[in-house]
Tab-separated table of C-alpha atoms in Angstrom:
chain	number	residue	atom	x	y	z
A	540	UNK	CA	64.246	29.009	-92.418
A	541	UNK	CA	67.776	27.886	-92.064
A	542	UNK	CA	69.987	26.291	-95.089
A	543	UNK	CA	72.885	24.671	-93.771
A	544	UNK	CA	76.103	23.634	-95.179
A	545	UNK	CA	78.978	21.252	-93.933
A	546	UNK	CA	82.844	21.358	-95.075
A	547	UNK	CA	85.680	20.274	-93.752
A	548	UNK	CA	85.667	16.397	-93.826
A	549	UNK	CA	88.460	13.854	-95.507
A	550	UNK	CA	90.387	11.485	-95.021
A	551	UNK	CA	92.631	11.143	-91.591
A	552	UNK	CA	94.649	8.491	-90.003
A	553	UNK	CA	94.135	6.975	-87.067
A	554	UNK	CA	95.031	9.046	-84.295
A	555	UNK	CA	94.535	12.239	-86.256
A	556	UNK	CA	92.398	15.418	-85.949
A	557	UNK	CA	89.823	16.968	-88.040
A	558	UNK	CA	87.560	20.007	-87.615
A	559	UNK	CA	84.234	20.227	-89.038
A	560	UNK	CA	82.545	23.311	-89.786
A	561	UNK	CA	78.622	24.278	-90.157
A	562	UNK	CA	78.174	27.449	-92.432
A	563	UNK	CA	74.122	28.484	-91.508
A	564	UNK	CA	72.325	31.109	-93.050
A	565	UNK	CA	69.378	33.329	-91.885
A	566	UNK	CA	69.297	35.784	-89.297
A	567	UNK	CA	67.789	33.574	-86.512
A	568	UNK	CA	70.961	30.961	-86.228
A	569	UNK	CA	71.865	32.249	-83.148
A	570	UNK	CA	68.092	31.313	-81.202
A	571	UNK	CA	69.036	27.629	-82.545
A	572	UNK	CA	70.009	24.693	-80.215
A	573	UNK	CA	72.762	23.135	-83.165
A	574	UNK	CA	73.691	19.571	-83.632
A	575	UNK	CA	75.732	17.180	-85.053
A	576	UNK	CA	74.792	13.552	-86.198
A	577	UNK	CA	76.951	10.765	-88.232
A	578	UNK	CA	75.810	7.725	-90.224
A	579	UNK	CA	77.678	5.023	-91.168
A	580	UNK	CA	77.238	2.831	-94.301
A	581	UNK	CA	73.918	0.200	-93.300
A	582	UNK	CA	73.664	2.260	-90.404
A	583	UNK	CA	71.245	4.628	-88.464
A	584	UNK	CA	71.893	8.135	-88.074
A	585	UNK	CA	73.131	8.418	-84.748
A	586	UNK	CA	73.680	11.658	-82.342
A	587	UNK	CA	77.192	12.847	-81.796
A	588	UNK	CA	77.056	16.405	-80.210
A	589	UNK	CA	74.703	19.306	-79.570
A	590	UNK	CA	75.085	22.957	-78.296
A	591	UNK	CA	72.997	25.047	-77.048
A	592	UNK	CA	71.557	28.700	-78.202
A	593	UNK	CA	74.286	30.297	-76.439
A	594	UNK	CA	77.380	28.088	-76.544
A	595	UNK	CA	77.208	27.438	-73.044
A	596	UNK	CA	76.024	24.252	-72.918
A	597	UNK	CA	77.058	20.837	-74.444
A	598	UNK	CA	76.216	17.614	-74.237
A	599	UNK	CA	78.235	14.532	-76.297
A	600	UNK	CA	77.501	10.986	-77.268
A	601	UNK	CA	79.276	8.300	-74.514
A	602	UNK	CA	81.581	7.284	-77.868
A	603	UNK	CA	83.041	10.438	-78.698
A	604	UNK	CA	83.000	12.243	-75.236
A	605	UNK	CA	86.890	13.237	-74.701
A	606	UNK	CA	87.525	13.396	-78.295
A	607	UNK	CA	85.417	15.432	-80.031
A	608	UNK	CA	84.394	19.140	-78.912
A	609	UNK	CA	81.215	21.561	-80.342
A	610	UNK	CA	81.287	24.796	-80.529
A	611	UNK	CA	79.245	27.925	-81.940
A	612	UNK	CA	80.421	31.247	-83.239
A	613	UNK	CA	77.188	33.273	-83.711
A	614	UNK	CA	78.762	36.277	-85.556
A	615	UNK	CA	79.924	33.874	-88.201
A	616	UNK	CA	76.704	31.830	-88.128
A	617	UNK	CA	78.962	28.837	-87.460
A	618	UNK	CA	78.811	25.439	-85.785
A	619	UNK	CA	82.413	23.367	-85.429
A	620	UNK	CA	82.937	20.377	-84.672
A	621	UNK	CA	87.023	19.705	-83.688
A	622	UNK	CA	87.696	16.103	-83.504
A	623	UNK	CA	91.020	14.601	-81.953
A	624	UNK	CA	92.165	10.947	-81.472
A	625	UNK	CA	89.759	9.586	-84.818
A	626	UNK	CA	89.199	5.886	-84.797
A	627	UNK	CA	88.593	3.585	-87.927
A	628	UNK	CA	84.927	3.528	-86.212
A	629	UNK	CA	84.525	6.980	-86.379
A	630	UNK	CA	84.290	6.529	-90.357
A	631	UNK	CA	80.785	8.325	-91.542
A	632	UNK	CA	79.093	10.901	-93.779
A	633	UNK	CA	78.395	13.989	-90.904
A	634	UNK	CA	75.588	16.047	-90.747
A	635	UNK	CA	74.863	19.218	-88.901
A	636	UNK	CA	71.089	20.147	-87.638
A	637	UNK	CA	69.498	23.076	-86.162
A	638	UNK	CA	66.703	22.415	-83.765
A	639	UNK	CA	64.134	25.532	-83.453
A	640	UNK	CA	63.976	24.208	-79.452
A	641	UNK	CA	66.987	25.597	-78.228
A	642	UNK	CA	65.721	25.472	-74.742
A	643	UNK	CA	67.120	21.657	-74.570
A	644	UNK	CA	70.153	19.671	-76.314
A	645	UNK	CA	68.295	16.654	-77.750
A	646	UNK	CA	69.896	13.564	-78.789
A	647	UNK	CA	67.070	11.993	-81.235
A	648	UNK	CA	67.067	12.993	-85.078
A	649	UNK	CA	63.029	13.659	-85.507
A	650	UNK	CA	63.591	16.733	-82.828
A	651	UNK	CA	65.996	18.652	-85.719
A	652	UNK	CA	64.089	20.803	-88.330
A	653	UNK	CA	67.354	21.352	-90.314
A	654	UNK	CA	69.801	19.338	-91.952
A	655	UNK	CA	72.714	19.814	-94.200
A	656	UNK	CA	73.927	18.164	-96.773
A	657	UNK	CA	77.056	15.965	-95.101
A	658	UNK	CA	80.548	15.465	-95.468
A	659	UNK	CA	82.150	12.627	-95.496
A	660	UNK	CA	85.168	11.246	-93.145
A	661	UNK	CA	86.861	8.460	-93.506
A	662	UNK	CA	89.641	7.295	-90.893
A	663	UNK	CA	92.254	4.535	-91.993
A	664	UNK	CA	93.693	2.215	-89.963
């Protein structure tokens, strides 16, 4: 079992930076592929990033690729997510997962066992 638990979201400017962070607890975070996911108002939770076990592999959504970066730190039990250049479109409540697979990064939201709760960023134009 893994509880998960999001901070670090606001409200930015166009152009501006944020960094998300993932607290996880429970001893097995580290054997956990870890993702992150947005959703929009009237939209469908949609893939951002994902990291594997390790940290040594990443794989990132064609929209934020360039921008956005994921990273682990397993002795904290932490995910991050640093995002750079935000866009108006970029506006959503974000959610981190934890996917008991770790032997792939997988984009699709039924492959995640865990979810947090969200936090919310909003970008202004």
């Amino acid at each position: 079992q893994v509880q998960l638990v999001e901070s670090g979201g606001g409200l930015v400017q166009a152009g501006g930076s944020l960094r998300l962070s993932c607290a996880a607890s429970g001893r097995t975070f580290s054997s956990y592929a870890m993702g992150w996911f947005r959703q929009a108002p009237g939209k469908e939770r949609e893939f951002v990033a994902a990291i594997s076990w390790g940290g040594g592999s990443t794989y990132y959504a064609d929209s934020v690729k360039g921008r956005f970066t994921i990273s682990r730190d397993n002795a904290k039990n932490t995910v991050y997510l640093q995002m750079n250049s935000l866009k108006p479109e970029d506006t959503a409540v974000y959610y981190c997962a934890a996917d008991r697979d770790s032997a792939r990064l997988r984009v699709g939201v039924t492959y995640y066992d865990y979810w947090g709760q969200g936090t919310q960023v909003t970008v202004s134009s």
